[in-house]
Amino acid sequence: MLNVTGELSGDSWGIFTFLCAALCNLPALPALNCSEELGAGQSIQQTYDLTRYLEHQLRTLAGTYLNYLGPPFNEPDFNPPRLARAERVPSATVDLDLWRGLTDNARLAANYRAYSRLLCYLRVLDGQVGTAELRHRLAHFCASLQGLVLSIGGVMSSLGYPLPAGPAGPPAPPGAPAAPNDFLKKMDDFWLLKELQTWLWRSAKDFNRLKKKVPPAVVTLRLEARGF
């Protein structure tokens, strides 16, 4: 207790000394650690952001590549029918009501398979172009698209969905004939870019809806005991 002069009395000084000694000999207190679990919500957000980035990246790449192909492929109103040869490229032309009626698992699996196969075609394309600048742009885009495939796989895993079984397969079935002329070869390239553009547009909408259904990442508090 404090006396009238503000000094510690004998009893109070003894209690104070005991408390100081006890505190000095206590083991380290458990540390409070705040960590964020990177769950499905954040994985979906990152995949959505990557999809939008690829959309922007493809607009620049497609313009450059279509100019490389020349007329009529670089003309704004060029819209040829899809040939039977182009059926090997995964098509995003699906009725929107039918697509939205699929389960999240089915849509994610379809995206995963499509981008895996589109990536195979793009890598073949990368080895055929004649300019160093375009090869560099294609290689950069392929690396980003590979990241999207891995990111979609991460979303599926975080939601408890299995990845589609088996590899995506080669760009063309064994024995499939090459384009009989240069124009049809350019037509194949045109449809590859067109389908890729549609896939990315629809995927961005898919992941935007999905992230609204999944709760945000959970912040957890964890006690880390030290010194015990």
PDB file of C-alpha atoms in Angstrom, residues 8 10 22-23 29 47 49-50 63 68 70 82 96 106 139-140 143 145 150 165 174 196 216:
ATOM      1  CA  LEU A   8       5.740   1.684  -0.726  1.00  0.00           C
ATOM      2  CA  GLY A  10       7.113  -2.888   3.785  1.00  0.00           C
ATOM      3  CA  ALA A  22       7.374 -14.857 -10.454  1.00  0.00           C
ATOM      4  CA  LEU A  23       6.971 -13.061 -13.787  1.00  0.00           C
ATOM      5  CA  LEU A  29       3.365 -17.234 -23.034  1.00  0.00           C
ATOM      6  CA  THR A  47      -8.892 -17.823 -61.283  1.00  0.00           C
ATOM      7  CA  ASP A  49      -8.723 -12.486 -62.282  1.00  0.00           C
ATOM      8  CA  LEU A  50      -6.486 -14.688 -64.447  1.00  0.00           C
ATOM      9  CA  GLY A  63      -5.060  -8.796 -83.593  1.00  0.00           C
ATOM     10  CA  TYR A  68       0.033 -12.106 -89.736  1.00  0.00           C
ATOM     11  CA  GLY A  70      -3.520 -11.444 -93.778  1.00  0.00           C
ATOM     12  CA  ARG A  82     -17.153 -23.486 -89.052  1.00  0.00           C
ATOM     13  CA  LEU A  96     -26.491 -20.731 -72.365  1.00  0.00           C
ATOM     14  CA  ALA A 106     -19.527 -30.337 -64.689  1.00  0.00           C
ATOM     15  CA  ALA A 139       4.842 -18.470 -75.754  1.00  0.00           C
ATOM     16  CA  HIS A 140       3.847 -15.899 -73.120  1.00  0.00           C
ATOM     17  CA  ALA A 143       2.408 -19.905 -70.157  1.00  0.00           C
ATOM     18  CA  LEU A 145      -3.033 -20.404 -70.219  1.00  0.00           C
ATOM     19  CA  LEU A 150      -3.590 -25.298 -63.010  1.00  0.00           C
ATOM     20  CA  ALA A 165      -9.432 -38.448 -65.686  1.00  0.00           C
ATOM     21  CA  PRO A 174      -3.587 -40.278 -85.103  1.00  0.00           C
ATOM     22  CA  LEU A 196     -10.582 -19.480 -77.292  1.00  0.00           C
ATOM     23  CA  PRO A 216     -14.856 -15.700 -48.527  1.00  0.00           C
TER      24      PRO A 216
END
